[in-house]
Amino acid sequence: MSANPAAKELADLFMALADPTRLRLLNLMNGREVCVCEFVGILKLPQPKISRHLAYMRRAQIVAARRDGKWVYYSILKPQDHAAACILDCAIGKLSERKEMKLDILCLGQNCCDQ
């Protein structure tokens, strides 16, 4: 018996949101593209670990990647399912209210490979 695609999309979304590092990544991508080098500099985590989290979110179809030369930029991809999109929007909105997430945002632009 195959699962309902909308139910699977919701389950994948909740699993993607169930990790503090992925929540920090989503917070940083809120309304902007972010280069992997910035994630590494802000989160103070190794690039392979960041890349694994981003790949997980790409498989859940909530993150898109764009290559520009040797750099890869990530941004939030809104789910097609209305319920999933509402949940993601609400979660990201609430993240931006948290003190530690605001501190991450203040560091954007200070760790970029383009500088």
Tab-separated table of C-alpha atoms in Angstrom:
chain	number	residue	atom	x	y	z
A	1	MET	CA	0.000	0.000	0.000
A	2	SER	CA	1.548	3.308	-1.063
A	3	ALA	CA	1.513	6.304	1.227
A	4	ASN	CA	-0.415	9.456	0.409
A	5	PRO	CA	2.109	11.869	-1.215
A	6	ALA	CA	0.879	14.790	0.906
A	7	ALA	CA	1.266	12.745	4.086
A	8	LYS	CA	4.794	11.741	3.069
A	9	GLU	CA	5.672	15.380	2.342
A	10	LEU	CA	4.448	16.370	5.810
A	11	ALA	CA	6.375	13.533	7.465
A	12	ASP	CA	9.552	14.492	5.575
A	13	LEU	CA	9.069	18.117	6.628
A	14	PHE	CA	8.707	17.246	10.302
A	15	MET	CA	11.798	15.032	10.166
A	16	ALA	CA	13.748	17.852	8.508
A	17	LEU	CA	12.644	20.265	11.245
A	18	ALA	CA	13.613	17.823	14.017
A	19	ASP	CA	17.256	18.881	14.242
A	20	PRO	CA	18.696	22.036	15.870
A	21	THR	CA	21.393	22.470	13.209
A	22	ARG	CA	18.853	22.278	10.394
A	23	LEU	CA	16.696	24.847	12.194
A	24	ARG	CA	19.663	27.208	12.378
A	25	LEU	CA	20.331	26.688	8.670
A	26	LEU	CA	16.700	27.444	7.808
A	27	ASN	CA	16.792	30.559	9.960
A	28	LEU	CA	19.859	31.808	8.098
A	29	MET	CA	18.215	31.147	4.720
A	30	ASN	CA	15.003	32.966	5.639
A	31	GLY	CA	14.426	35.370	2.731
A	32	ARG	CA	17.900	35.012	1.233
A	33	GLU	CA	20.422	32.746	-0.454
A	34	VAL	CA	23.349	31.694	1.711
A	35	CYS	CA	26.690	30.240	0.644
A	36	VAL	CA	27.971	27.124	2.369
A	37	CYS	CA	31.049	29.030	3.547
A	38	GLU	CA	28.792	31.338	5.575
A	39	PHE	CA	27.056	28.391	7.228
A	40	VAL	CA	30.449	26.946	8.172
A	41	GLY	CA	31.678	30.260	9.600
A	42	ILE	CA	28.535	31.020	11.586
A	43	LEU	CA	27.702	27.540	12.885
A	44	LYS	CA	31.368	26.626	13.515
A	45	LEU	CA	30.769	23.153	12.102
A	46	PRO	CA	32.799	21.273	9.476
A	47	GLN	CA	31.687	21.701	5.867
A	48	PRO	CA	30.850	17.979	5.382
A	49	LYS	CA	28.459	18.075	8.338
A	50	ILE	CA	26.750	21.221	7.015
A	51	SER	CA	26.507	19.621	3.567
A	52	ARG	CA	24.872	16.485	5.015
A	53	HIS	CA	22.208	18.607	6.740
A	54	LEU	CA	21.601	20.603	3.557
A	55	ALA	CA	21.335	17.379	1.529
A	56	TYR	CA	18.786	16.068	4.031
A	57	MET	CA	16.695	19.204	3.575
A	58	ARG	CA	17.051	18.995	-0.215
A	59	ARG	CA	15.687	15.440	-0.117
A	60	ALA	CA	12.775	16.765	1.965
A	61	GLN	CA	12.315	19.361	-0.813
A	62	ILE	CA	12.469	22.391	1.481
A	63	VAL	CA	15.858	23.661	0.291
A	64	ALA	CA	17.112	24.465	-3.206
A	65	ALA	CA	20.750	24.752	-4.306
A	66	ARG	CA	22.320	26.969	-6.953
A	67	ARG	CA	25.918	26.625	-8.103
A	68	ASP	CA	27.905	29.714	-9.073
A	69	GLY	CA	31.422	28.705	-10.063
A	70	LYS	CA	32.891	26.778	-7.165
A	71	TRP	CA	30.364	28.137	-4.640
A	72	VAL	CA	26.971	26.638	-3.827
A	73	TYR	CA	24.180	28.858	-2.559
A	74	TYR	CA	21.145	27.526	-0.717
A	75	SER	CA	17.679	28.961	-0.257
A	76	ILE	CA	14.350	27.839	1.161
A	77	LEU	CA	12.004	26.077	-1.218
A	78	LYS	CA	8.331	26.339	-0.283
A	79	PRO	CA	6.541	22.974	-0.229
A	80	GLN	CA	3.811	22.474	-2.819
A	81	ASP	CA	1.436	21.092	-0.198
A	82	HIS	CA	-0.428	23.995	1.430
A	83	ALA	CA	-0.338	22.477	4.935
A	84	ALA	CA	3.403	21.794	4.693
A	85	ALA	CA	4.034	25.330	3.414
A	86	CYS	CA	2.065	26.815	6.343
A	87	ILE	CA	3.957	24.689	8.874
A	88	LEU	CA	7.328	25.653	7.399
A	89	ASP	CA	6.408	29.359	7.314
A	90	CYS	CA	5.252	29.260	10.930
A	91	ALA	CA	8.352	27.398	12.115
A	92	ILE	CA	10.703	29.803	10.332
A	93	GLY	CA	8.779	32.800	11.670
A	94	LYS	CA	9.081	31.547	15.229
A	95	LEU	CA	12.785	30.778	14.801
A	96	SER	CA	13.511	34.401	13.938
A	97	GLU	CA	12.141	35.458	17.343
A	98	ARG	CA	14.724	33.452	19.295
A	99	LYS	CA	17.782	35.237	20.681
A	100	GLU	CA	20.323	32.659	19.458
A	101	MET	CA	18.826	32.772	15.965
A	102	LYS	CA	19.042	36.568	15.914
A	103	LEU	CA	22.732	36.283	16.832
A	104	ASP	CA	23.298	33.950	13.867
A	105	ILE	CA	21.678	36.488	11.527
A	106	LEU	CA	23.980	39.245	12.821
A	107	CYS	CA	26.959	37.175	11.638
A	108	LEU	CA	25.751	36.955	8.023
A	109	GLY	CA	28.154	38.617	5.614
A	110	GLN	CA	31.142	38.283	7.955
A	111	ASN	CA	32.155	34.749	6.930
A	112	CYS	CA	31.654	34.706	3.185
A	113	CYS	CA	34.148	33.243	0.765
A	114	ASP	CA	33.582	36.196	-1.583
A	115	GLN	CA	35.340	38.609	0.771
